[in-house]
Coordinates of C-alpha atoms in Angstrom, one line a residue:
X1 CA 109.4 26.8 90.1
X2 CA 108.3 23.3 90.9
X3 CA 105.7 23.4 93.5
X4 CA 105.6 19.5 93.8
X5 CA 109.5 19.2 94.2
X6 CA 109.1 21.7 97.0
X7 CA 106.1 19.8 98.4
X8 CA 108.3 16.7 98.4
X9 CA 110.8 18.4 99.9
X10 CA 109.0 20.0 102.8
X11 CA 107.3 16.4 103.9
X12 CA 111.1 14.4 104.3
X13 CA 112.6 17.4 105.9
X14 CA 110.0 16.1 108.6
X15 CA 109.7 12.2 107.4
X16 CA 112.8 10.7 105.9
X17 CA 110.9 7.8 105.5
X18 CA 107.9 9.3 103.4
X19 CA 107.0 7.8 99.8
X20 CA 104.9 9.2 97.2
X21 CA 101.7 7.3 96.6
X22 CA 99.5 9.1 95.2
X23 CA 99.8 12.3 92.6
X24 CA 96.6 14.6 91.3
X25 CA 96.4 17.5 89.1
X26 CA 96.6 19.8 92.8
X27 CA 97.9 17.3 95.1
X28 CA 100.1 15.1 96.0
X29 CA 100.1 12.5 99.0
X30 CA 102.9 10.6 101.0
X31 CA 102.7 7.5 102.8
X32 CA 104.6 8.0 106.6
X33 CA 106.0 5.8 109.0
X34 CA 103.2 3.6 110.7
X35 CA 101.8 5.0 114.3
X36 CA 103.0 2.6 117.1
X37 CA 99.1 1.3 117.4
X38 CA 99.8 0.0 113.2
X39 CA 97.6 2.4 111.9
X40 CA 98.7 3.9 108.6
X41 CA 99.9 8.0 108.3
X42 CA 99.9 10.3 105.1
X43 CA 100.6 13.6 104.2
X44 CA 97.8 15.6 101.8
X45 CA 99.6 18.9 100.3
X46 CA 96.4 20.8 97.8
X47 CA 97.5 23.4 96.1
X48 CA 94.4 25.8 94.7
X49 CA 97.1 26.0 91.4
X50 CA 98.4 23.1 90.1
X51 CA 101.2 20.8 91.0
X52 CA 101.3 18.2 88.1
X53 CA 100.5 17.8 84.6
X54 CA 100.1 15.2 81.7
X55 CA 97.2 12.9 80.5
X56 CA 97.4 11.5 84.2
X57 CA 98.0 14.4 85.7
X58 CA 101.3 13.0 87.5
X59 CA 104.2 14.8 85.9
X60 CA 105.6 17.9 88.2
X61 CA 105.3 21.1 87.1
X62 CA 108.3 23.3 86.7
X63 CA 107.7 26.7 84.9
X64 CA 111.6 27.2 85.2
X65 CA 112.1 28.7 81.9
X66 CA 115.4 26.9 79.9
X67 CA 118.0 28.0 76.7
X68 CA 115.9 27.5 73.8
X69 CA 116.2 26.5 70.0
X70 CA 116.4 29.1 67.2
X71 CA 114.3 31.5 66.7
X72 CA 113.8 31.3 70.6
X73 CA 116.2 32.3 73.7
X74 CA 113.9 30.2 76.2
X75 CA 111.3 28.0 76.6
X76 CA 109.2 26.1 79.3
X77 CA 107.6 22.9 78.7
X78 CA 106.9 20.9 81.5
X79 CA 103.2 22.6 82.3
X80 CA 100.2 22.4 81.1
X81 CA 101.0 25.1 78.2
X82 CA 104.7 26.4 77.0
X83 CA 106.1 29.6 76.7
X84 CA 108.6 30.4 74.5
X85 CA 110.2 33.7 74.4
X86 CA 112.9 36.4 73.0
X87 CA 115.7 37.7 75.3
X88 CA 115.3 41.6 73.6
X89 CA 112.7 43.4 73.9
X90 CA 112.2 45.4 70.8
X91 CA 113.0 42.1 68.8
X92 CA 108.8 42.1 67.9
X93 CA 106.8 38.8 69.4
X94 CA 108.8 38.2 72.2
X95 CA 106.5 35.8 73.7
X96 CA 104.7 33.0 72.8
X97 CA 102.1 31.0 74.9
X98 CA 101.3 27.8 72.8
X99 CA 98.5 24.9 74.1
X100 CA 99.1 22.0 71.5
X101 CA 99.0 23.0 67.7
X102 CA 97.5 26.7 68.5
X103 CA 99.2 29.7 70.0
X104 CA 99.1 33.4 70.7
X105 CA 102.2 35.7 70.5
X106 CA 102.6 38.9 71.8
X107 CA 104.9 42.0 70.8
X108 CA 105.4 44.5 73.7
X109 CA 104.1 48.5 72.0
X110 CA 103.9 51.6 73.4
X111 CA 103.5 53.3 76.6
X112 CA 101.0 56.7 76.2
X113 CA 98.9 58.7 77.3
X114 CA 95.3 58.7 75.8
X115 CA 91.8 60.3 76.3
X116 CA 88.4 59.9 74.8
X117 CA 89.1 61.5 71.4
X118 CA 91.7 59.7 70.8
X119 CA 94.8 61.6 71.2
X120 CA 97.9 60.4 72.1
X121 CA 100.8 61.4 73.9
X122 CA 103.9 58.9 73.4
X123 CA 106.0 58.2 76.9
X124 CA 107.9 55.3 75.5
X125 CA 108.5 52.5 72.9
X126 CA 110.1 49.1 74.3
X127 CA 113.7 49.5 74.6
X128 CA 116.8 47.0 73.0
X129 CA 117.1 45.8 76.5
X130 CA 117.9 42.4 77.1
X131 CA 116.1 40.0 79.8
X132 CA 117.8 38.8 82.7
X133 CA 115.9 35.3 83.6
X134 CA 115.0 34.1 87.0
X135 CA 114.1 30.6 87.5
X136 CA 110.6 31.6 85.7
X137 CA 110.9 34.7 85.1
X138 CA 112.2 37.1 82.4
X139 CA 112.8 41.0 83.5
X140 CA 113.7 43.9 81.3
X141 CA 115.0 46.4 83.6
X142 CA 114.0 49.9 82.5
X143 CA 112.8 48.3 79.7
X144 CA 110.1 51.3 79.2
X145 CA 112.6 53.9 79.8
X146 CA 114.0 54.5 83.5
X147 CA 111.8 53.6 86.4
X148 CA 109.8 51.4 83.8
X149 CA 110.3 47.7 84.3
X150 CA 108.5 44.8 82.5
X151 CA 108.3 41.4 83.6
X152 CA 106.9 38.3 82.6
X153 CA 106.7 35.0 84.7
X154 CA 105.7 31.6 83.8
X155 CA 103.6 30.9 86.1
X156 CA 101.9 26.8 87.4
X157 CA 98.6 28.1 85.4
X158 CA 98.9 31.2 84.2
X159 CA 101.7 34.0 82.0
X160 CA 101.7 37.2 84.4
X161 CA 103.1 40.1 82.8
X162 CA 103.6 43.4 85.0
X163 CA 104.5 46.8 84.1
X164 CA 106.3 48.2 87.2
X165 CA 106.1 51.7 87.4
X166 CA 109.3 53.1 90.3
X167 CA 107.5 56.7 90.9
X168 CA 104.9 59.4 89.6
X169 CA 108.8 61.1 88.9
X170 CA 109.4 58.5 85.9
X171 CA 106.3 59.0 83.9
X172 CA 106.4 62.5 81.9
X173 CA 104.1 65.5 82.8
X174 CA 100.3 65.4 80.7
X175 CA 99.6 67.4 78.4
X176 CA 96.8 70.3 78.5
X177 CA 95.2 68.4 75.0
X178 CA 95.3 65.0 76.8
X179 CA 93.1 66.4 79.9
X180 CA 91.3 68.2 77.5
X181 CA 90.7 65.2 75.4
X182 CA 88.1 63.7 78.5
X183 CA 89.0 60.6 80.7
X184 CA 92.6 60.5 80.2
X185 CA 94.3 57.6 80.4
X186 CA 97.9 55.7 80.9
X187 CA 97.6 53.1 78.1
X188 CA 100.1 49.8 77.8
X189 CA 99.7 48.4 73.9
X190 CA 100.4 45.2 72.6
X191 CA 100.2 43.8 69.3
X192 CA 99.3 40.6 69.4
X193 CA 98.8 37.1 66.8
X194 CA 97.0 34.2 67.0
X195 CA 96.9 30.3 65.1
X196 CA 94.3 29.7 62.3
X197 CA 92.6 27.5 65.0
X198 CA 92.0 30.4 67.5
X199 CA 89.4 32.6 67.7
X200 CA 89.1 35.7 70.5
X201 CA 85.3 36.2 72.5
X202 CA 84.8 39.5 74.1
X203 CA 82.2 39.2 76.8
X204 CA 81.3 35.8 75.3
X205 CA 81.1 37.3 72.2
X206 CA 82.8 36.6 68.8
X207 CA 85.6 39.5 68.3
X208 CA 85.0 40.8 64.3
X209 CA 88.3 43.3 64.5
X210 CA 85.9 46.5 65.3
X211 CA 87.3 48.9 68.1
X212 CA 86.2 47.0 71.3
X213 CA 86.1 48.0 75.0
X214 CA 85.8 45.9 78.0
X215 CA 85.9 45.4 81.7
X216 CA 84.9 41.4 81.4
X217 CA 85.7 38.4 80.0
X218 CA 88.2 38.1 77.2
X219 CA 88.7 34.4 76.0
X220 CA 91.1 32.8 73.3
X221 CA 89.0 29.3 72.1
X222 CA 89.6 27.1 69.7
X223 CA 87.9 25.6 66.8
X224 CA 85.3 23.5 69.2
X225 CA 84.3 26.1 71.2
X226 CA 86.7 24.9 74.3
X227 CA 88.9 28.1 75.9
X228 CA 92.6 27.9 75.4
X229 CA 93.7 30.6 77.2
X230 CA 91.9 34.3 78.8
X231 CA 92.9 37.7 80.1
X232 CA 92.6 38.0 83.7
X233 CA 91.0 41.7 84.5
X234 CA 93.1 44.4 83.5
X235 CA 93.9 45.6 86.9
X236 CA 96.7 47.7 88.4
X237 CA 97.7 48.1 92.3
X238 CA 99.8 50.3 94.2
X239 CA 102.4 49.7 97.0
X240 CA 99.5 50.2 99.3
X241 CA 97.4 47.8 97.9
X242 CA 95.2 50.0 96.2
X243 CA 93.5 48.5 93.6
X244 CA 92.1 50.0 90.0
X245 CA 90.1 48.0 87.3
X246 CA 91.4 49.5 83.9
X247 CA 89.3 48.8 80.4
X248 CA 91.2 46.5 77.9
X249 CA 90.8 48.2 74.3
X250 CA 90.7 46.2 71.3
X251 CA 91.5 46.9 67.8
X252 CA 92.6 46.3 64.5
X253 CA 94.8 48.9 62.9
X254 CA 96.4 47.9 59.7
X255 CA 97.3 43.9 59.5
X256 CA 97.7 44.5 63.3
X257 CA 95.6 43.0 66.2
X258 CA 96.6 45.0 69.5
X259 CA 94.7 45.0 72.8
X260 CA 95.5 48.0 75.4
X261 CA 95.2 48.4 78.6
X262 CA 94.2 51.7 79.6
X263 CA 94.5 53.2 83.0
X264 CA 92.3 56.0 84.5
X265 CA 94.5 59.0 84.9
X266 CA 93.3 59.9 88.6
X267 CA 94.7 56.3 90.0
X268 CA 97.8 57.0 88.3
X269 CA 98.7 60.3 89.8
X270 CA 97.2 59.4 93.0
X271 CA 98.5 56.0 93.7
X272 CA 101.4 55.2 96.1
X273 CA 104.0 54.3 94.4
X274 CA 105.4 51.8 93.0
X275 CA 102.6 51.0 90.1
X276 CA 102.0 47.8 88.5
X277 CA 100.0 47.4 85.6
X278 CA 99.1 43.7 84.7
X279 CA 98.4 42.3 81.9
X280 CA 97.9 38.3 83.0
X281 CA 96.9 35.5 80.3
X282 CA 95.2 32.8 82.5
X283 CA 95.5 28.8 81.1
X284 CA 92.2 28.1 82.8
X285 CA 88.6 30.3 83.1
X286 CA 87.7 30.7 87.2
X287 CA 90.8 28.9 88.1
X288 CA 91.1 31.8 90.2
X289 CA 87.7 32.3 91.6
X290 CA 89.1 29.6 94.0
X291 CA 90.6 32.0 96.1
X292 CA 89.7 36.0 96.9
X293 CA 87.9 38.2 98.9
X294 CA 84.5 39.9 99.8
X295 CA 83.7 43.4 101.7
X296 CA 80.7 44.2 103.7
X297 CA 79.7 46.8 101.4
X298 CA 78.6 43.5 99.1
X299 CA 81.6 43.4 96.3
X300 CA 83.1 40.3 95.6
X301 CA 87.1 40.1 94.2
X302 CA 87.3 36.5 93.4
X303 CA 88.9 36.9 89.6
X304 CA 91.8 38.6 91.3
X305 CA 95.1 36.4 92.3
X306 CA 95.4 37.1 95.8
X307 CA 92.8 37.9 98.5
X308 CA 92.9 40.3 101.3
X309 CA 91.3 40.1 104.7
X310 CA 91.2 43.4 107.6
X311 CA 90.0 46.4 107.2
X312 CA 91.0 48.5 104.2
X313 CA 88.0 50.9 103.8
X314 CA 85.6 48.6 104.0
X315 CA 85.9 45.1 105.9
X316 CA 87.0 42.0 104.0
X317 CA 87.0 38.5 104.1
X318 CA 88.8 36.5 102.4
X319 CA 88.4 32.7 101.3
X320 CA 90.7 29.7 99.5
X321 CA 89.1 26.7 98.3
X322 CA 91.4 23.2 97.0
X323 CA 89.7 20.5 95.1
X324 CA 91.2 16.9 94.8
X325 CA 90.9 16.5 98.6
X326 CA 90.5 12.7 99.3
X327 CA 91.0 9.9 102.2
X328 CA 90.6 11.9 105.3
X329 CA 87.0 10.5 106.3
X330 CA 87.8 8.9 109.9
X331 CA 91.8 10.5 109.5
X332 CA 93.3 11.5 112.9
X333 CA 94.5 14.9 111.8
X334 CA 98.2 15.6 113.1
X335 CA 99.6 18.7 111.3
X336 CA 97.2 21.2 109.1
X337 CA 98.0 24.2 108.0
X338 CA 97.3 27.1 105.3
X339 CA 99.7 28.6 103.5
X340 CA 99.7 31.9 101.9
X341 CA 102.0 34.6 99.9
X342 CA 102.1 38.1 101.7
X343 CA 102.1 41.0 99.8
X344 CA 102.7 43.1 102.4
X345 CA 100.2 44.8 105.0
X346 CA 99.5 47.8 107.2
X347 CA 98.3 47.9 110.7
X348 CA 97.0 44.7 112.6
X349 CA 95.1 42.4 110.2
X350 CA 93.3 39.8 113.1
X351 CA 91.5 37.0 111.7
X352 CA 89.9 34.1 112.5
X353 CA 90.3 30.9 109.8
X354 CA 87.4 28.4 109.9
X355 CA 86.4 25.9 106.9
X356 CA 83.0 25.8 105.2
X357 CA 81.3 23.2 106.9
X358 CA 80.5 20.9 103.1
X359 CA 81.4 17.8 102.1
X360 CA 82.5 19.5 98.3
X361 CA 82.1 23.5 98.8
X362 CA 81.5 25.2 95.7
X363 CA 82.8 28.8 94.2
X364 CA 81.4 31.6 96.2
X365 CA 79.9 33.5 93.8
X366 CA 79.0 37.2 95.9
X367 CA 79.1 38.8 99.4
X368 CA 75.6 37.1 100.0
X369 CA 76.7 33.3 99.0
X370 CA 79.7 33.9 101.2
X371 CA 78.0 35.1 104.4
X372 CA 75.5 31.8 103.7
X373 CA 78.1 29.3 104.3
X374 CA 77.9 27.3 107.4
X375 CA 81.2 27.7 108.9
X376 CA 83.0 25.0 111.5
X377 CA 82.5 25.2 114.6
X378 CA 86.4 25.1 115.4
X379 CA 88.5 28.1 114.6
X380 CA 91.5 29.2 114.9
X381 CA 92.9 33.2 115.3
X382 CA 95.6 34.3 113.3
X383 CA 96.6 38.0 114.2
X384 CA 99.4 39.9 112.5
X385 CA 100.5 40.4 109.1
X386 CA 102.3 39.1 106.0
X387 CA 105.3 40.5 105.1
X388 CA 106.1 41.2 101.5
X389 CA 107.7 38.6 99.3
X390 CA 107.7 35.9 101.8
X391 CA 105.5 32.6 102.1
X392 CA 103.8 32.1 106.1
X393 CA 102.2 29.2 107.1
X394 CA 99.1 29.8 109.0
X395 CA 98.5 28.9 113.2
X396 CA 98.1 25.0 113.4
X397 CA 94.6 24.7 111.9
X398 CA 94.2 20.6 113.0
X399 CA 90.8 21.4 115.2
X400 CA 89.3 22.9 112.1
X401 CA 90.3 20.3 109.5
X402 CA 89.5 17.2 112.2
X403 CA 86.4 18.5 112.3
X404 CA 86.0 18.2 108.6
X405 CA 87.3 14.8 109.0
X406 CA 85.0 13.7 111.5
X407 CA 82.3 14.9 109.6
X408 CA 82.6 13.8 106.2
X409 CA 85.3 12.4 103.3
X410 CA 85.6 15.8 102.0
X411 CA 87.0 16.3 98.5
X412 CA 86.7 19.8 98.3
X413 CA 88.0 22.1 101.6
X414 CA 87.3 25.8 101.3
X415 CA 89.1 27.8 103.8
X416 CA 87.0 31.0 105.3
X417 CA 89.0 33.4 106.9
X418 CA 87.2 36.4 108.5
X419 CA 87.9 39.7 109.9
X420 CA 88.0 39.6 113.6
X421 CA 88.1 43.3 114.5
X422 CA 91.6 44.1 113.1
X423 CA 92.7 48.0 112.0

């Protein structure tokens, strides 16, 4: 994927004429055709993820992953970070996520089950099943057995591997001694391996190789302190959009580092199937807090990669935020829009899309910083839902951006969009 290219492309389907000027780490801005009065045009695409890469931030991104050099099948190089990997999946590390001189490598283990003592009750090992690569993206069909799918895409920012899970049918009855056991589990294991130069934190803390659970923050840093690399939140999701925050284990058995994420038993059996079980290595901390979503019972899902807004038990609210904005103080504002992946939806999601009426908006940070923000006074509905595996455009959201405009030389806009009495 190269999200500039398409950028490009997008502005001379409209603009023959246009010329790049001007490139940022998340932008990337064309000069138009003059207006008949001699004034100057442009067109700003922000991405919240990043477009370009490079000391000056003005090569294009394109996480389409390429035939490789021995010991590799592919690699991807032209992003902040590479990824090189192994077309079979039983052939140990198959993937390797490398920032300069330091890496981390990663060998797909066992699928179990698990409880609190301990036990385990083996569903699968990974399977001599060969990837089939798209664009960015490496699949091993049945990988886990039938009705067990692993992926892993190269992503702008960020390695996303999923364990896709077909139906409750594909996953072998428990056993009595696993219930037994207390807080059973589904539990995905990787072994994993690391440069001298690395060092994990768990919860800001130094990991010494003793068993170690966590919900939080697990970061890869080098020698100086800086983070290379961190899990996202070991979360899993259903095809209803049900969500589950897992615990990631770590531990040190033999010469062997593995993490695990572990899966409550109850989400597994109740959840509408398909199941996806991520396990996401992020290039940047809070690069994702940039975009999310809030409910009015006060919790706040901003470390997630997508946001949701309606009603799905509780109310929520969702917000996107792009830095690297410049140039629009005094701008006559012809086309504006937001533009979002849908994951699917149920019912009839309204909303109403304003901006947060700063000059540079920060992070919201809980339900209570997000219901502080002053929003525009122009907004604009959008009603209906987002089919899955498709990209929408928002309604024309020119009144709420021109506002912006008139008010200030933003460099940061943050996009609230709010439930307007959807079901």
């Amino acid at each position: 994927m190269n999200p500039a290219a398409e950028a490009r492309a997008k502005v001379r389907a409209n603009h023959p004429e246009a010329i790049v000027v001007q490139r940022g780490r998340n932008s990337i801005k064309h000069r138009l055709a003059d207006r008949e009065d001699g004034r100057q045009r442009f067109a700003l695409d922000v991405a919240i993820g990043p477009l370009h890469y490079g000391p000056d931030s003005d090569q294009e991104i394109d996480t389409a992953l390429v035939p490789s050099t021995t010991p590799w099948d592919w690699e991807m190089t032209k992003a902040g970070f590479e990824v090189r990997a192994l077309s079979t999946l039983n052939a140990g590390q198959v993937i390797e996520y490398r920032n300069g001189s330091e890496w981390v490598r990663f060998q797909p283990m066992a699928l179990q089950y698990s409880n609190d003592l301990g036990q385990i009750q083996p569903i699968s090992m990974p399977g001599a099943v060969d990837a089939a690569v798209d664009d960015d993206t490496l699949t091993w069909t049945d990988g886990y057995g039938p009705g067990r799918t692993l992926t892993w895409q190269a992503q702008t920012a960020r390695l996303a591997k999923l364990l896709t899970i077909d139906s409750l049918a594909d996953l072998p009855a428990v056993e009595q001694f696993i219930l037994d056991g207390g807080n059973p589990v589904l539990e995905l294991n990787l072994i994993f391996a690391h440069s001298s130069g690395v060092t994990p934190y768990v919860n800001g803390q130094e990991w010494k190789r003793g068993d170690r659970d966590t919900q939080g923050l697990v970061e890869f840093r080098d020698g100086s302190g800086n983070v290379l690399w961190w899990f996202a939140l070991p979360r899993s999701w259903d095809s209803d959009g049900n969500g589950q925050l897992g615990t990631f284990r770590f531990k040190k058995q033999g010469n062997s580092l593995y993490v695990s994420h572990r899966v409550p038993l109850s989400f597994v059996q109740g959840a509408a199937y398909p199941l996806m079980v991520d396990v996401t290595i992020d290039k940047q901390v809070g690069a994702s807090a940039d975009d999310g979503h809030t409910t009015e019972d006060g919790f706040l899902y901003a470390t997630l990669d997508f946001a949701v807004w309606g009603i799905a038990t509780w109310t929520r609210d969702a917000f996107f935020r792009w830095t690297g904005i410049s140039g629009l103080s005094g701008a006559t504002i012809d086309v504006a829009y937001s533009r979002v992946y849908g994951n699917g939806y149920t019912g009839t999601p309204n909303s109403n899309i304003y901006a947060d009426d700063q000059v540079s908006p920060g992070q919201i940070a809980s339900r209570a910083d997000y219901d502080s923000r002053t929003p525009t006074t122009a907004f604009v509905a959008w009603d209906g839902g987002l089919a899955d595996g498709s990209w929408f455009n928002s309604p024309s959201i020119v009144s709420v951006i021109q506002e912006l405009a008139d008010s200030y030389d933003p460099t940061v806009i943050q996009i609230l969009q709010k439930d307007d009495a959807g079901s």
